């Protein structure tokens, strides 16, 4: 399928990533179906998007009419069957391989022969998700960065199973969303950005756990000495500490290496439900 044949995009998962990816697509003229099994998640997504887009209008990034038209192109559904006629589907659910594999098997059963199925996973390569599918050539990674409405770059990852047409269409779709695509020619866990960021995160956690500095001081050093816009602990709070945990857990399950196991301080935060901004508390407190 070529990008010129894409009219409707399905986005699965109405968390921060899925909701904003859906709005990015709607703002750029696509009909979008945002699907989530939880009605409450869809309500929360709608409220969050309305607040964000109101700020866009205030800042004159878009007119009220343009925003209203975008919301008119965006529907929210709890039934997975609602995406059966979508031309391109982006999955943005929990970072658990078994859950993703189950979803993709169901999506393949529901959708058309040439529908492209993309995962927004930041770590899990699509070949693992495509195992056992009848049309693995339609599957790839399309990794948006948080927050998708603001971040320009998108990593498109092509596995050996991914066809030229699927990879090229994904790249062209990202360009049509006014984003900058980077195409990885082969798979590697974590891709480019998160492999580099992961080393920084590991060192930051090591310094904190061993008492060299507080998380506030480490964030301050990264911002003032390295000129990062946000420190590693504030970033974990923003993206979700549970996301960091599941990414590391997946990597540990794949490698069996102790150094890949989620850090103890991260595991403790997850156990306490202190997941960052979305729960009001992580490494920092939020109101």
One Martini backbone bead per residue (centre of mass of N, CA, C, O) as a GRO file, in nm:
protein
  287
    1UNK     BB    1   0.094   0.037   0.024
    2UNK     BB    2   0.042   0.360  -0.034
    3UNK     BB    3   0.012   0.676   0.093
    4UNK     BB    4  -0.225   0.755  -0.110
    5UNK     BB    5  -0.415   0.513   0.036
    6UNK     BB    6  -0.427   0.680   0.299
    7UNK     BB    7  -0.711   0.769   0.518
    8UNK     BB    8  -0.707   0.561   0.765
    9UNK     BB    9  -0.629   0.569   1.118
   10UNK     BB   10  -0.517   0.352   1.367
   11UNK     BB   11  -0.524   0.369   1.733
   12UNK     BB   12  -0.378   0.180   1.998
   13UNK     BB   13  -0.421   0.348   2.266
   14UNK     BB   14  -0.503   0.617   2.522
   15UNK     BB   15  -0.260   0.730   2.599
   16UNK     BB   16  -0.038   0.966   2.559
   17UNK     BB   17   0.069   0.856   2.291
   18UNK     BB   18  -0.189   0.771   2.138
   19UNK     BB   19  -0.344   1.038   2.155
   20UNK     BB   20  -0.126   1.217   2.011
   21UNK     BB   21  -0.101   1.057   1.752
   22UNK     BB   22  -0.392   1.094   1.666
   23UNK     BB   23  -0.378   1.407   1.649
   24UNK     BB   24  -0.157   1.431   1.442
   25UNK     BB   25  -0.326   1.294   1.220
   26UNK     BB   26  -0.578   1.482   1.227
   27UNK     BB   27  -0.432   1.755   1.172
   28UNK     BB   28  -0.323   1.610   0.884
   29UNK     BB   29  -0.620   1.484   0.754
   30UNK     BB   30  -0.699   1.230   0.902
   31UNK     BB   31  -0.870   0.961   0.968
   32UNK     BB   32  -0.947   0.869   1.317
   33UNK     BB   33  -0.897   0.581   1.537
   34UNK     BB   34  -0.940   0.559   1.885
   35UNK     BB   35  -0.843   0.272   2.076
   36UNK     BB   36  -1.000   0.142   2.381
   37UNK     BB   37  -1.114  -0.063   2.643
   38UNK     BB   38  -1.128   0.212   2.807
   39UNK     BB   39  -1.341   0.465   2.865
   40UNK     BB   40  -1.168   0.636   3.062
   41UNK     BB   41  -0.925   0.676   2.871
   42UNK     BB   42  -1.082   0.834   2.654
   43UNK     BB   43  -1.173   1.067   2.831
   44UNK     BB   44  -0.890   1.158   2.915
   45UNK     BB   45  -0.786   1.209   2.628
   46UNK     BB   46  -0.990   1.425   2.549
   47UNK     BB   47  -0.921   1.630   2.771
   48UNK     BB   48  -0.621   1.660   2.704
   49UNK     BB   49  -0.651   1.748   2.406
   50UNK     BB   50  -0.824   1.997   2.452
   51UNK     BB   51  -0.612   2.149   2.620
   52UNK     BB   52  -0.380   2.146   2.415
   53UNK     BB   53  -0.536   2.277   2.171
   54UNK     BB   54  -0.602   2.540   2.316
   55UNK     BB   55  -0.302   2.628   2.329
   56UNK     BB   56  -0.260   2.641   2.026
   57UNK     BB   57  -0.461   2.870   1.982
   58UNK     BB   58  -0.329   3.077   2.172
   59UNK     BB   59  -0.043   3.045   2.001
   60UNK     BB   60  -0.121   3.019   1.687
   61UNK     BB   61  -0.080   2.727   1.553
   62UNK     BB   62  -0.398   2.718   1.550
   63UNK     BB   63  -0.710   2.726   1.469
   64UNK     BB   64  -1.019   2.663   1.578
   65UNK     BB   65  -1.115   2.538   1.315
   66UNK     BB   66  -0.886   2.331   1.282
   67UNK     BB   67  -0.937   2.184   1.549
   68UNK     BB   68  -1.231   2.106   1.499
   69UNK     BB   69  -1.168   1.937   1.247
   70UNK     BB   70  -0.985   1.732   1.386
   71UNK     BB   71  -1.202   1.627   1.586
   72UNK     BB   72  -1.393   1.537   1.347
   73UNK     BB   73  -1.170   1.303   1.261
   74UNK     BB   74  -1.205   1.196   1.565
   75UNK     BB   75  -1.246   0.878   1.702
   76UNK     BB   76  -1.387   0.689   1.986
   77UNK     BB   77  -1.315   0.343   2.083
   78UNK     BB   78  -1.369   0.007   2.228
   79UNK     BB   79  -1.384  -0.142   1.959
   80UNK     BB   80  -1.172  -0.317   1.755
   81UNK     BB   81  -1.356  -0.324   1.495
   82UNK     BB   82  -1.324  -0.013   1.422
   83UNK     BB   83  -1.029  -0.083   1.256
   84UNK     BB   84  -1.083  -0.277   1.002
   85UNK     BB   85  -1.061  -0.020   0.772
   86UNK     BB   86  -0.785   0.050   0.812
   87UNK     BB   87  -0.470   0.133   0.656
   88UNK     BB   88  -0.331   0.227   0.936
   89UNK     BB   89  -0.161   0.093   1.227
   90UNK     BB   90  -0.106   0.206   1.572
   91UNK     BB   91   0.064   0.082   1.842
   92UNK     BB   92   0.009   0.198   2.213
   93UNK     BB   93   0.088  -0.006   2.436
   94UNK     BB   94   0.211  -0.205   2.639
   95UNK     BB   95   0.548  -0.329   2.725
   96UNK     BB   96   0.432  -0.634   2.614
   97UNK     BB   97   0.475  -0.892   2.413
   98UNK     BB   98   0.223  -1.076   2.453
   99UNK     BB   99   0.016  -0.849   2.410
  100UNK     BB  100   0.103  -0.764   2.126
  101UNK     BB  101   0.073  -1.036   1.982
  102UNK     BB  102  -0.228  -1.067   2.032
  103UNK     BB  103  -0.316  -0.808   1.888
  104UNK     BB  104  -0.192  -0.863   1.603
  105UNK     BB  105  -0.352  -1.118   1.545
  106UNK     BB  106  -0.627  -0.971   1.553
  107UNK     BB  107  -0.567  -0.753   1.339
  108UNK     BB  108  -0.514  -0.947   1.103
  109UNK     BB  109  -0.802  -1.067   1.106
  110UNK     BB  110  -0.962  -0.786   1.064
  111UNK     BB  111  -0.800  -0.684   0.833
  112UNK     BB  112  -0.661  -0.606   0.556
  113UNK     BB  113  -0.422  -0.727   0.344
  114UNK     BB  114  -0.265  -0.415   0.329
  115UNK     BB  115  -0.240  -0.352   0.616
  116UNK     BB  116  -0.057  -0.160   0.831
  117UNK     BB  117   0.148  -0.273   1.114
  118UNK     BB  118   0.234  -0.071   1.389
  119UNK     BB  119   0.483  -0.005   1.634
  120UNK     BB  120   0.563   0.215   1.918
  121UNK     BB  121   0.788   0.083   2.025
  122UNK     BB  122   1.103   0.154   2.200
  123UNK     BB  123   1.224  -0.173   2.185
  124UNK     BB  124   1.047  -0.370   2.040
  125UNK     BB  125   1.077  -0.564   1.786
  126UNK     BB  126   0.869  -0.661   1.521
  127UNK     BB  127   0.955  -0.962   1.483
  128UNK     BB  128   0.834  -1.058   1.756
  129UNK     BB  129   0.536  -0.975   1.684
  130UNK     BB  130   0.527  -1.132   1.390
  131UNK     BB  131   0.518  -1.397   1.501
  132UNK     BB  132   0.286  -1.605   1.322
  133UNK     BB  133   0.217  -1.440   1.094
  134UNK     BB  134   0.091  -1.409   0.759
  135UNK     BB  135   0.185  -1.072   0.739
  136UNK     BB  136   0.489  -0.957   0.815
  137UNK     BB  137   0.541  -0.741   0.581
  138UNK     BB  138   0.330  -0.528   0.740
  139UNK     BB  139   0.560  -0.494   0.964
  140UNK     BB  140   0.656  -0.229   1.203
  141UNK     BB  141   0.835   0.041   1.324
  142UNK     BB  142   0.683   0.342   1.492
  143UNK     BB  143   0.870   0.585   1.674
  144UNK     BB  144   0.759   0.795   1.895
  145UNK     BB  145   0.793   1.083   2.086
  146UNK     BB  146   0.788   1.238   2.398
  147UNK     BB  147   0.570   1.440   2.277
  148UNK     BB  148   0.417   1.403   1.970
  149UNK     BB  149   0.318   1.706   1.931
  150UNK     BB  150   0.633   1.806   1.953
  151UNK     BB  151   0.800   1.589   1.839
  152UNK     BB  152   0.975   1.533   1.531
  153UNK     BB  153   1.083   1.253   1.566
  154UNK     BB  154   1.095   0.929   1.379
  155UNK     BB  155   1.127   0.583   1.414
  156UNK     BB  156   1.201   0.358   1.152
  157UNK     BB  157   1.176  -0.006   1.150
  158UNK     BB  158   1.345  -0.258   0.969
  159UNK     BB  159   1.293  -0.578   0.903
  160UNK     BB  160   1.329  -0.871   0.734
  161UNK     BB  161   1.003  -0.890   0.711
  162UNK     BB  162   0.999  -0.617   0.581
  163UNK     BB  163   0.888  -0.441   0.334
  164UNK     BB  164   0.952  -0.194   0.121
  165UNK     BB  165   0.666  -0.075   0.114
  166UNK     BB  166   0.624  -0.044   0.416
  167UNK     BB  167   0.868   0.136   0.481
  168UNK     BB  168   0.809   0.364   0.274
  169UNK     BB  169   0.524   0.433   0.375
  170UNK     BB  170   0.601   0.510   0.662
  171UNK     BB  171   0.786   0.745   0.588
  172UNK     BB  172   0.573   0.908   0.426
  173UNK     BB  173   0.374   0.940   0.655
  174UNK     BB  174   0.554   1.101   0.845
  175UNK     BB  175   0.590   1.337   0.649
  176UNK     BB  176   0.275   1.402   0.640
  177UNK     BB  177   0.304   1.481   0.965
  178UNK     BB  178   0.552   1.677   0.998
  179UNK     BB  179   0.793   1.478   1.021
  180UNK     BB  180   1.105   1.310   1.109
  181UNK     BB  181   1.251   1.049   0.950
  182UNK     BB  182   1.418   0.740   1.058
  183UNK     BB  183   1.580   0.472   0.891
  184UNK     BB  184   1.620   0.151   0.988
  185UNK     BB  185   1.768  -0.122   0.821
  186UNK     BB  186   1.780  -0.260   1.109
  187UNK     BB  187   1.759  -0.439   1.392
  188UNK     BB  188   1.747  -0.295   1.734
  189UNK     BB  189   1.737  -0.269   2.052
  190UNK     BB  190   1.623   0.071   2.104
  191UNK     BB  191   1.774   0.174   1.877
  192UNK     BB  192   1.900   0.489   1.902
  193UNK     BB  193   1.804   0.682   2.129
  194UNK     BB  194   1.766   0.461   2.365
  195UNK     BB  195   2.058   0.362   2.371
  196UNK     BB  196   2.180   0.631   2.455
  197UNK     BB  197   1.989   0.699   2.693
  198UNK     BB  198   2.035   0.439   2.860
  199UNK     BB  199   2.323   0.506   2.952
  200UNK     BB  200   2.243   0.758   3.109
  201UNK     BB  201   2.038   0.626   3.301
  202UNK     BB  202   2.225   0.420   3.431
  203UNK     BB  203   2.422   0.629   3.553
  204UNK     BB  204   2.218   0.790   3.717
  205UNK     BB  205   2.124   0.554   3.898
  206UNK     BB  206   2.399   0.480   4.011
  207UNK     BB  207   2.454   0.754   4.151
  208UNK     BB  208   2.206   0.742   4.335
  209UNK     BB  209   2.231   0.454   4.474
  210UNK     BB  210   2.545   0.543   4.572
  211UNK     BB  211   2.537   0.857   4.685
  212UNK     BB  212   2.660   1.098   4.499
  213UNK     BB  213   2.359   1.202   4.434
  214UNK     BB  214   2.086   1.353   4.363
  215UNK     BB  215   1.834   1.375   4.141
  216UNK     BB  216   1.841   1.683   4.123
  217UNK     BB  217   2.150   1.711   4.068
  218UNK     BB  218   2.164   1.538   3.813
  219UNK     BB  219   1.965   1.705   3.648
  220UNK     BB  220   2.123   1.971   3.667
  221UNK     BB  221   2.377   1.879   3.520
  222UNK     BB  222   2.239   1.802   3.249
  223UNK     BB  223   2.131   2.092   3.197
  224UNK     BB  224   2.399   2.281   3.257
  225UNK     BB  225   2.637   2.098   3.126
  226UNK     BB  226   2.473   1.938   2.873
  227UNK     BB  227   2.205   2.086   2.768
  228UNK     BB  228   1.955   1.961   2.868
  229UNK     BB  229   1.610   2.005   2.889
  230UNK     BB  230   1.616   1.730   3.066
  231UNK     BB  231   1.634   1.517   3.306
  232UNK     BB  232   1.631   1.176   3.368
  233UNK     BB  233   1.413   1.181   3.600
  234UNK     BB  234   1.209   1.370   3.467
  235UNK     BB  235   1.178   1.188   3.218
  236UNK     BB  236   1.065   0.939   3.360
  237UNK     BB  237   0.815   1.088   3.465
  238UNK     BB  238   0.703   1.162   3.186
  239UNK     BB  239   0.698   0.862   3.049
  240UNK     BB  240   0.728   0.650   3.275
  241UNK     BB  241   0.849   0.426   3.498
  242UNK     BB  242   0.714   0.169   3.379
  243UNK     BB  243   0.849   0.182   3.105
  244UNK     BB  244   1.135   0.140   3.202
  245UNK     BB  245   1.079  -0.131   3.338
  246UNK     BB  246   0.971  -0.296   3.089
  247UNK     BB  247   1.214  -0.255   2.909
  248UNK     BB  248   1.422  -0.392   3.100
  249UNK     BB  249   1.272  -0.660   3.130
  250UNK     BB  250   1.284  -0.740   2.835
  251UNK     BB  251   1.592  -0.734   2.811
  252UNK     BB  252   1.647  -0.946   3.033
  253UNK     BB  253   1.484  -1.179   2.900
  254UNK     BB  254   1.670  -1.185   2.646
  255UNK     BB  255   1.973  -1.194   2.791
  256UNK     BB  256   2.023  -1.257   3.119
  257UNK     BB  257   2.144  -0.996   3.223
  258UNK     BB  258   2.192  -0.819   3.510
  259UNK     BB  259   2.238  -0.530   3.378
  260UNK     BB  260   1.928  -0.543   3.250
  261UNK     BB  261   1.795  -0.510   3.499
  262UNK     BB  262   1.597  -0.351   3.682
  263UNK     BB  263   1.617  -0.115   3.889
  264UNK     BB  264   1.543  -0.100   4.215
  265UNK     BB  265   1.426   0.192   4.228
  266UNK     BB  266   1.224   0.138   3.999
  267UNK     BB  267   1.074  -0.107   4.115
  268UNK     BB  268   0.972   0.042   4.370
  269UNK     BB  269   0.800   0.251   4.226
  270UNK     BB  270   0.610   0.050   4.089
  271UNK     BB  271   0.505  -0.091   4.349
  272UNK     BB  272   0.389   0.199   4.460
  273UNK     BB  273   0.276   0.373   4.203
  274UNK     BB  274   0.530   0.564   4.120
  275UNK     BB  275   0.512   0.687   3.776
  276UNK     BB  276   0.472   0.998   3.790
  277UNK     BB  277   0.273   1.224   3.647
  278UNK     BB  278   0.022   1.024   3.618
  279UNK     BB  279   0.029   0.990   3.962
  280UNK     BB  280   0.191   1.256   4.103
  281UNK     BB  281   0.442   1.043   4.145
  282UNK     BB  282   0.801   1.002   4.171
  283UNK     BB  283   1.076   1.170   4.196
  284UNK     BB  284   0.844   1.366   4.188
  285UNK     BB  285   0.608   1.613   4.263
  286UNK     BB  286   0.255   1.647   4.172
  287UNK     BB  287  -0.046   1.859   4.089
   0.00000   0.00000   0.00000
